[in-house]
Tab-separated table of C-alpha atoms and ligand atoms in Angstrom:
chain	number	residue	atom	x	y	z
A	1	UNK	CA	105.711	117.733	103.430
A	2	UNK	CA	108.439	119.150	105.607
A	3	UNK	CA	109.628	118.535	109.154
A	4	UNK	CA	109.852	115.411	111.167
A	5	UNK	CA	107.014	112.898	110.832
A	6	UNK	CA	104.884	112.253	113.919
A	7	UNK	CA	105.179	108.510	113.221
A	8	UNK	CA	108.185	107.117	111.389
A	9	UNK	CA	108.325	103.388	110.710
A	10	UNK	CA	111.663	102.351	109.155
A	11	UNK	CA	112.719	98.957	107.907
A	12	UNK	CA	110.348	97.115	110.214
A	13	UNK	CA	110.227	93.347	110.166
A	14	UNK	CA	107.785	91.522	112.428
A	15	UNK	CA	107.584	87.791	112.857
A	16	UNK	CA	105.074	85.330	114.282
A	17	UNK	CA	107.410	82.484	115.304
A	18	UNK	CA	109.456	82.029	112.153
A	19	UNK	CA	106.812	83.425	109.819
A	20	UNK	CA	107.747	86.905	108.616
A	21	UNK	CA	104.540	88.974	108.476
A	22	UNK	CA	106.269	92.353	107.824
A	23	UNK	CA	109.202	92.271	105.432
A	24	UNK	CA	110.843	95.690	105.829
A	25	UNK	CA	108.188	98.372	106.082
A	26	UNK	CA	108.787	102.111	105.669
A	27	UNK	CA	105.787	104.320	106.506
A	28	UNK	CA	105.539	107.926	107.654
A	29	UNK	CA	102.592	109.810	109.062
A	30	UNK	CA	102.853	113.567	109.566
A	31	UNK	CA	100.961	115.608	112.118
A	32	UNK	CA	97.488	116.534	110.851
A	33	UNK	CA	97.364	113.908	108.117
A	34	UNK	CA	94.941	111.086	107.470
A	35	UNK	CA	96.965	108.235	106.024
A	36	UNK	CA	95.575	104.884	105.042
A	37	UNK	CA	96.963	101.451	104.479
A	38	UNK	CA	95.140	99.234	102.003
A	39	UNK	CA	95.776	95.688	100.890
A	40	UNK	CA	94.346	92.207	100.594
A	41	UNK	CA	93.607	89.826	103.454
A	42	UNK	CA	96.780	88.651	105.124
A	43	UNK	CA	98.980	91.454	103.650
A	44	UNK	CA	100.102	92.418	107.154
A	45	UNK	CA	98.033	95.559	107.733
A	46	UNK	CA	96.880	94.643	111.254
A	47	UNK	CA	100.352	93.401	112.113
A	48	UNK	CA	101.754	96.807	111.291
A	49	UNK	CA	99.153	98.510	113.523
A	50	UNK	CA	99.944	96.114	116.327
A	51	UNK	CA	103.686	96.519	115.864
A	52	UNK	CA	103.287	100.292	116.257
A	53	UNK	CA	101.510	99.578	119.574
A	54	UNK	CA	104.321	97.230	120.639
A	55	UNK	CA	102.681	93.789	120.511
A	56	UNK	CA	104.158	91.990	118.694
A	57	UNK	CA	107.366	94.035	118.669
A	58	UNK	CA	109.422	94.566	115.522
A	59	UNK	CA	112.333	92.220	115.279
A	60	UNK	CA	114.329	94.669	113.164
A	61	UNK	CA	113.891	98.262	112.143
A	62	UNK	CA	112.535	101.108	114.209
A	63	UNK	CA	109.277	102.849	115.153
A	64	UNK	CA	109.782	106.468	116.086
A	65	UNK	CA	106.875	108.473	117.524
A	66	UNK	CA	107.105	112.184	118.228
A	67	UNK	CA	110.871	111.977	118.083
A	68	UNK	CA	111.079	109.034	120.544
A	69	UNK	CA	112.139	105.494	119.700
A	70	UNK	CA	109.232	103.319	120.859
A	71	UNK	CA	110.318	100.104	119.114
A	72	UNK	CA	111.075	98.300	122.394
A	73	UNK	CA	108.624	100.007	124.730
A	74	UNK	CA	105.920	97.947	126.418
A	75	UNK	CA	102.378	98.570	125.092
A	76	UNK	CA	101.129	100.478	128.155
A	77	UNK	CA	104.033	102.976	127.837
A	78	UNK	CA	103.260	103.469	124.168
A	79	UNK	CA	99.611	104.136	125.031
A	80	UNK	CA	100.753	106.771	127.556
A	81	UNK	CA	102.491	108.636	124.764
A	82	UNK	CA	98.972	109.159	123.374
A	83	UNK	CA	98.787	106.637	120.590
A	84	UNK	CA	95.247	105.238	120.794
A	85	UNK	CA	93.978	102.297	118.832
A	86	UNK	CA	90.561	101.149	117.758
A	87	UNK	CA	91.490	97.574	116.925
A	88	UNK	CA	90.033	95.225	114.340
A	89	UNK	CA	86.997	93.520	115.849
A	90	UNK	CA	86.478	96.569	118.101
A	91	UNK	CA	87.360	94.864	121.390
A	92	UNK	CA	85.043	96.914	123.513
A	93	UNK	CA	84.308	95.620	127.017
A	94	UNK	CA	81.038	93.720	126.466
A	95	UNK	CA	79.832	93.602	130.087
A	96	UNK	CA	80.487	97.226	130.777
A	97	UNK	CA	78.070	99.974	129.808
A	98	UNK	CA	78.804	102.519	127.099
A	99	UNK	CA	79.720	105.077	129.766
A	100	UNK	CA	82.027	102.630	131.581
A	101	UNK	CA	83.763	101.761	128.310
A	102	UNK	CA	84.394	105.457	127.748
A	103	UNK	CA	85.778	105.786	131.292
A	104	UNK	CA	88.206	102.968	130.589
A	105	UNK	CA	89.351	104.800	127.461
A	106	UNK	CA	90.020	108.009	129.343
A	107	UNK	CA	92.192	106.284	131.966
A	108	UNK	CA	93.432	108.023	135.087
A	109	UNK	CA	95.508	110.594	133.204
A	110	UNK	CA	92.513	112.244	131.561
A	111	UNK	CA	89.839	112.085	134.273
A	112	UNK	CA	89.831	115.842	134.712
A	113	UNK	CA	88.663	116.240	131.117
A	114	UNK	CA	86.155	113.405	131.317
A	115	UNK	CA	82.856	115.298	131.208
A	116	UNK	CA	83.961	117.646	128.428
A	117	UNK	CA	85.414	114.792	126.354
A	118	UNK	CA	82.414	112.548	126.805
A	119	UNK	CA	80.156	115.364	125.561
A	120	UNK	CA	82.356	115.634	122.456
A	121	UNK	CA	82.038	111.922	121.794
A	122	UNK	CA	78.292	112.075	122.300
A	123	UNK	CA	78.038	115.066	119.943
A	124	UNK	CA	79.875	113.039	117.339
A	125	UNK	CA	77.910	109.849	117.918
A	126	UNK	CA	74.506	110.805	119.378
A	127	UNK	CA	73.514	107.147	119.322
A	128	UNK	CA	76.040	106.490	122.060
A	129	UNK	CA	74.419	109.129	124.219
A	130	UNK	CA	71.051	107.437	123.878
A	131	UNK	CA	72.678	104.108	124.756
A	132	UNK	CA	74.993	105.301	127.521
A	133	UNK	CA	73.612	102.870	130.112
A	134	UNK	CA	73.500	99.874	127.793
A	135	UNK	CA	76.063	97.104	127.981
A	136	UNK	CA	78.640	97.190	125.179
A	137	UNK	CA	78.039	93.590	124.169
A	138	UNK	CA	74.388	94.284	123.371
A	139	UNK	CA	75.078	97.177	120.974
A	140	UNK	CA	74.758	96.693	117.210
A	141	UNK	CA	77.911	96.315	115.133
A	142	UNK	CA	77.842	99.946	114.035
A	143	UNK	CA	77.269	101.175	117.577
A	144	UNK	CA	80.133	99.014	118.807
A	145	UNK	CA	82.358	100.576	116.177
A	146	UNK	CA	81.306	104.063	117.308
A	147	UNK	CA	82.062	103.062	120.894
A	148	UNK	CA	85.438	101.671	119.958
A	149	UNK	CA	86.392	104.946	118.220
A	150	UNK	CA	84.854	106.997	121.055
A	151	UNK	CA	86.811	105.054	123.605
A	152	UNK	CA	90.054	105.649	121.700
A	153	UNK	CA	89.301	109.352	121.492
A	154	UNK	CA	88.819	109.569	125.242
A	155	UNK	CA	92.552	108.940	125.563
A	156	UNK	CA	93.103	112.333	123.857
A	157	UNK	CA	95.354	110.781	121.232
A	158	UNK	CA	98.014	112.539	119.221
A	159	UNK	CA	97.719	109.628	116.836
A	160	UNK	CA	94.589	107.582	116.295
A	161	UNK	CA	95.055	104.116	114.798
A	162	UNK	CA	91.915	102.664	113.251
A	163	UNK	CA	91.860	99.046	112.123
A	164	UNK	CA	89.061	98.351	109.639
A	165	UNK	CA	86.432	100.764	111.008
A	166	UNK	CA	84.056	99.779	108.145
A	167	UNK	CA	84.227	96.025	108.707
A	168	UNK	CA	80.827	94.412	108.551
A	169	UNK	CA	78.919	97.671	108.574
A	170	UNK	CA	76.144	98.959	106.279
A	171	UNK	CA	77.266	101.638	103.772
A	172	UNK	CA	75.289	104.377	105.481
A	173	UNK	CA	76.947	103.713	108.842
A	174	UNK	CA	80.378	103.560	107.213
A	175	UNK	CA	79.679	106.954	105.639
A	176	UNK	CA	78.734	108.399	109.052
A	177	UNK	CA	81.838	107.028	110.695
A	178	UNK	CA	84.129	108.284	107.909
A	179	UNK	CA	82.515	111.707	108.090
A	180	UNK	CA	83.128	111.740	111.828
A	181	UNK	CA	86.815	110.933	111.298
A	182	UNK	CA	87.161	113.670	108.671
A	183	UNK	CA	85.521	116.200	110.969
A	184	UNK	CA	87.879	115.339	113.810
A	185	UNK	CA	90.808	115.723	111.490
A	186	UNK	CA	89.618	119.053	110.059
A	187	UNK	CA	88.398	120.659	113.223
A	188	UNK	CA	90.794	119.292	115.837
A	189	UNK	CA	93.813	118.436	113.654
A	190	UNK	CA	93.673	114.828	114.785
A	191	UNK	CA	96.234	112.654	113.011
A	192	UNK	CA	94.808	109.350	111.817
A	193	UNK	CA	96.406	106.156	110.499
A	194	UNK	CA	93.797	103.875	109.103
A	195	UNK	CA	93.784	100.258	107.874
A	196	UNK	CA	90.967	99.536	105.451
A	197	UNK	CA	89.735	96.820	103.127
A	198	UNK	CA	87.214	99.320	101.802
A	199	UNK	CA	89.859	100.908	99.616
A	200	UNK	CA	87.503	103.290	97.857
A	201	UNK	CA	86.225	104.903	101.058
A	202	UNK	CA	89.705	104.971	102.571
A	203	UNK	CA	91.403	106.593	99.583
A	204	UNK	CA	88.721	109.216	99.298
A	205	UNK	CA	89.125	110.121	102.940
A	206	UNK	CA	92.930	110.112	103.021
A	207	UNK	CA	95.618	112.663	102.282
A	208	UNK	CA	98.035	109.837	101.489
A	209	UNK	CA	97.986	106.086	101.370
A	210	UNK	CA	100.171	102.996	101.167
A	211	UNK	CA	99.394	99.740	99.425
A	212	UNK	CA	100.638	96.574	101.133
A	213	UNK	CA	101.235	93.202	99.529
A	214	UNK	CA	102.738	90.194	101.336
A	215	UNK	CA	104.301	92.200	104.152
A	216	UNK	CA	105.742	94.929	101.901
A	217	UNK	CA	104.704	98.374	100.795
A	218	UNK	CA	104.371	98.226	97.001
A	219	UNK	CA	102.928	101.654	96.243
A	220	UNK	CA	102.242	104.960	97.895
A	221	UNK	CA	100.829	108.313	96.897
A	222	UNK	CA	98.049	110.741	97.588
A	223	UNK	CA	94.555	109.288	98.036
A	224	UNK	CA	93.541	110.814	94.715
A	225	UNK	CA	96.603	109.444	92.858
A	226	UNK	CA	95.979	105.919	94.082
A	227	UNK	CA	92.255	106.176	93.306
A	228	UNK	CA	93.204	106.965	89.706
A	229	UNK	CA	95.971	104.332	89.466
A	230	UNK	CA	95.008	101.512	87.089
A	231	UNK	CA	96.814	98.805	89.163
A	232	UNK	CA	95.056	99.946	92.333
A	233	UNK	CA	91.750	100.109	90.543
A	234	UNK	CA	92.128	96.599	89.137
A	235	UNK	CA	93.272	95.061	92.410
A	236	UNK	CA	91.220	96.885	95.045
A	237	UNK	CA	88.506	98.965	93.457
A	238	UNK	CA	86.745	96.534	91.152
A	239	UNK	CA	83.091	97.106	91.539
A	240	UNK	CA	83.853	99.905	94.106
B	301	ATP	P1	93.131	91.109	107.169
B	301	ATP	O1	92.739	92.207	106.243
B	301	ATP	O2	92.641	89.750	106.706
B	301	ATP	O3	92.886	91.388	108.593
B	301	ATP	P2	95.910	91.881	107.390
B	301	ATP	O4	96.465	92.549	106.210
B	301	ATP	O5	95.533	92.723	108.560
B	301	ATP	O6	94.711	90.958	106.970
B	301	ATP	P3	97.533	90.415	109.274
B	301	ATP	O7	96.397	90.066	110.163
B	301	ATP	O8	98.492	91.413	109.728
B	301	ATP	O9	97.003	90.803	107.827
B	301	ATP	O10	98.299	89.060	108.939
B	301	ATP	C1	99.546	89.036	108.209
B	301	ATP	C2	100.085	87.631	108.203
B	301	ATP	O11	100.471	87.191	109.502
B	301	ATP	C3	99.050	86.589	107.730
B	301	ATP	O12	99.706	85.632	106.931
B	301	ATP	C4	98.551	85.954	109.041
B	301	ATP	O13	98.164	84.599	108.818
B	301	ATP	C5	99.792	86.015	109.916
B	301	ATP	N1	99.396	86.171	111.328
B	301	ATP	C6	98.663	87.129	111.865
B	301	ATP	N2	98.531	86.990	113.198
B	301	ATP	C7	99.222	85.869	113.508
B	301	ATP	C8	99.446	85.115	114.717
B	301	ATP	N3	98.971	85.581	115.898
B	301	ATP	N4	100.190	84.013	114.641
B	301	ATP	C9	100.688	83.575	113.437
B	301	ATP	N5	100.528	84.218	112.286
B	301	ATP	C10	99.784	85.339	112.312
């Protein structure tokens, strides 16, 4: 890989009160890559995603996006730089319809693209088209996940952050969602940084990956290298 990374996380430490959740993280994501972050519960994966989005902020170290230091920017300014997040637990708006959720994702900046972008999301997730008038809170788990990703895409992101897109979903739905992510990456060059407990699916999908243990990156490599690594296999792929 050459050139400047799109996202460059260097020496980041993040605390909750006096508990250190990230203990000096270095991670890079280049334009056009799918990069994943795997690790056990409590390793700090979600905290890293949230730190990139500015809440909580890193106490030390830096987060550089597209050449700009965003470490101390408020979350709404980070979002305006076109980093979109589909957070763990999806956080869709339960009382709003599918269409209204997608409108919220587009925001005022992208309204002129709304109809074209909504058609793209519906082409990717036809189920959302069928359910466009239904309230978010009454969708199934898989449909809510599709909506969460669709909503993030409406922001026309340069970087899409996905926190546990497979959580609680049936294997077939996970497959569909991962295929949709791959397609977006291949066809539109979308850059994706993904947190996953489903290490097998994540490593297969990813160009590169990082393994996190107790707030630190302990290993990194291509998806294929890590899939073949005996330590990774023993810790994260047993039975996978
Ligand atoms: P999981 O896969 O279970 O979601 P994770 O790798 O995403 O785990 P984090 O949610 O980032 O891990 O948590 C990292 C550490 O920070 C954990 O020890 C957790 O208990 C702690 N932590 C997370 N959120 C908070 C919070 N709001 N207040 C205090 N501690 C927190």
